Amino acid sequence: MNEAVTEGLFIHITGIVQGVGFRPFVYELATRNKLTGWVRNTSGGVEIEVNGTSESLTRMLAGLRSELPPLARIDTLETRECIPGDFDSFNIIESQFSEGDFIPVSPDVSICQDCQNELFDPNDRRYRYPFINCTNCGPRFSIVKDIPYDRPNTTMAAFQLCSQCNEEYTNPTNRRFHAQPIACPDCGPFISFEENGKTVASKEDALNLARHALRNGQIIAVKGLGGFHLACDASNQRAVELLRDRKKRSDKPFALMAFDLATVEKHCSVSKMERSLLLDRRRPIVLLQRKEDSPISRAVAPNQSTLGFMIAYTPLHLLLLEPEPGYPDAFVMTSGNLSEEPIAYDDADAKFRLNPLADAFLLHNRPIHMRVDDSVVRGLNDDFTIIRRSRGYAPNPIILPTKLPPILACGAELKNTFGLSRDNYAFISHHIGDLENFETLNSFEQGIIHYERLFKIKPEVIATDLHPDYLSTRYGLARAKQENLPAFSIQHHHAHITSVMADNGWNSDQPVIGLSYDGTGMGTDGQIWGGEILVCTYGSFQRKFHLRYIPLPGGDVSIRKPARMALAQLWEAGIAWNDDLVPVKFLSMEEKKAIRFQLDNEKNAPKTSSMGRLFDAASALLGVCQVATYEGQAAIELESIVDKKETEEYEFNISEDEINPAPMWEELLRDLFSGTPIPALAARFHNSIARLSLKTCQSIRSELGYNTVALSGGVWQNMILLERTKFLLSQDGFDVLVHHQLPTNDGGIALGQLMIASAAYTNQGKV
Ligand code: ZN
Ligand code: ZN
Ligand code: FE
């Protein structure tokens, strides 16, 4: 009676299971376990039918989870027993597609170790070929025009496979089986070098010319994976300054690229967590502590103690950066654009826009379909935080705690991303940028069209920010009107807090305490909010405390000039403008007169409760930053000088619902004048904000009993404030929610908008 009984099993899998070597993996697994049957792609995932003994079927199911290929991700796996079919082997059968189905698309990923070994192996037929890839690596999202993810739907469609590539492509046991971007020197794309509008070399010669130019301190535009970079030798002061000048970017740090980890470690100290982030196949830019003796030009990141490094992630980058005696080892790789325009990705557009910025171009003929910027992350002890979520991360969906109707969330204004929901998925777009010019707005609109087509989503609801003048709001409202869809205008800080709730899978009607510390955000009273302590559910919020309103003399000009914020804070606190204070000295007589007039007469002085502006004022008063040329500069520079050993703190006045910083300013100035070192004062300022956060949360807990605190908003990019606040809250028994999958800045806000719009849509009329 030992004869094994044959059973039949049908398996349906969803997730990232196409274009990542999933079917060959299933084929190998089934064959190894002596199962018969088939596997196929469908437009909604992968289907498998297998016959075998119950033991082998169990092993197969376990293997599906435990031996998954590196890029694959299973979101759901459903099985049902079926009558065993008549199979004598296991086969990969033809794909089946039906209208309206969808499947997530893999983000772009860095070159894998196997391909990198082949790239530098003189005996390999792809030796030094800049477009080597396989099912475990290479371009994905940036070359996909439509689903299903098959070669004709990518920008590789024009390249006809040679017979050797075709053999690999059709052999299920080959690492390149159905690798859609598969290519080789005989049949694939190639590189070229262009100077003064003329192609002067191609292939290896082009590479040599590009390396020669970099060695000689020139700036070259390099076409990469998701767009163009501007590259130069990071240790060449003259080259870096020239690039700053040409890009019209005075202070904002440039990203750097190195060939490998060892090189990064020469210039920066790298923790265990940071090492794993650098080597992660998403290859983000990682913010690292700079080593004092690094020869990298200070002009790369003025007034900062950190450098943003990434490791070469495409074969082309590896070839361009390959070490050689006398060759630079760290390269500026900043996005190819002028100041705040979006990164160039189309050849013709890049040649036009980057011509005044670059001495030469390193180009290739594989078109980029979707522009994707480099992502930026920062390590934090055993954790990390995403500052810009783009290449490698997008368009991976966020898995939601509940099913949502199809909603388009238009995001905010700065660091825009938009979001689209379908079932349990929230597709949060790659980083679009600051919606302040026509090019970026265009990129936003094209992006929405692309995501809707790719993921087969037709929005039934539109969510926008409450601010009527954001270009994203205007787009959303116009579209709602045109398509006759319900639109919800969502308070910015409510969206921040619900974003971090959903980021953590919060699935309950239980309210949380939300600390939204941010730069701006239109409030329900028409004022500019940003230092908000809320009580939130997905459906509603209540404002429990906020920073005292202070005037912004001259409006936006005060956002660019932290010195003006310092004077406004002093004015509000009734403290005289002492001529020994740096911001008082810094501003001209006329400007001070104008500010005084605006404050005294409430003329052109909108009010704000922004935490970002509070940091600006502190940064200016401590003499750190008087003028900001990029968002958050004053706070970033203040954070970078903090004396981490300092534990003292100052008092805020917390009344009914208002937090008044006046007593803190008084103590801070007293200590400043008595000669306390600036780094200690910077620390005390941070400590004071952490303490006031704890106090307000305690007050809400004793009133309402809520014990979970959610942190969101751009100010939380400040690691010192974040760690200190988390520590105080956890020590006092609070559960603390912070972002893991999305940025804490406005790049994460679309997720909150989706959740709120869904709640409002289902309870029509309540919000
Ligand atoms: Zn590979
Ligand atoms: Zn080929
Ligand atoms: Fe915000």
mmCIF file of C-alpha atoms and ligand atoms in Angstrom, residues 111-115 133-138 175-176, ligand 1:
data_model
loop_
_atom_site.group_PDB
_atom_site.id
_atom_site.type_symbol
_atom_site.label_atom_id
_atom_site.label_comp_id
_atom_site.label_asym_id
_atom_site.label_seq_id
_atom_site.Cartn_x
_atom_site.Cartn_y
_atom_site.Cartn_z
ATOM 1 C CA ILE A 111 23.499 45.211 -12.339
ATOM 2 C CA CYS A 112 23.766 41.802 -10.589
ATOM 3 C CA GLN A 113 27.031 40.159 -9.547
ATOM 4 C CA ASP A 114 26.837 37.511 -12.314
ATOM 5 C CA CYS A 115 26.505 40.173 -14.992
ATOM 6 C CA ASN A 133 21.678 42.436 -18.129
ATOM 7 C CA CYS A 134 19.676 39.342 -17.174
ATOM 8 C CA THR A 135 16.351 38.409 -15.535
ATOM 9 C CA ASN A 136 17.838 39.349 -12.163
ATOM 10 C CA CYS A 137 18.967 42.815 -13.104
ATOM 11 C CA GLY A 138 18.801 45.781 -15.427
ATOM 12 C CA ARG A 175 19.734 33.149 -16.738
ATOM 13 C CA ARG A 176 18.475 35.311 -19.604
HETATM 14 ZN ZN ZN B 1 22.278 40.222 -14.273
#
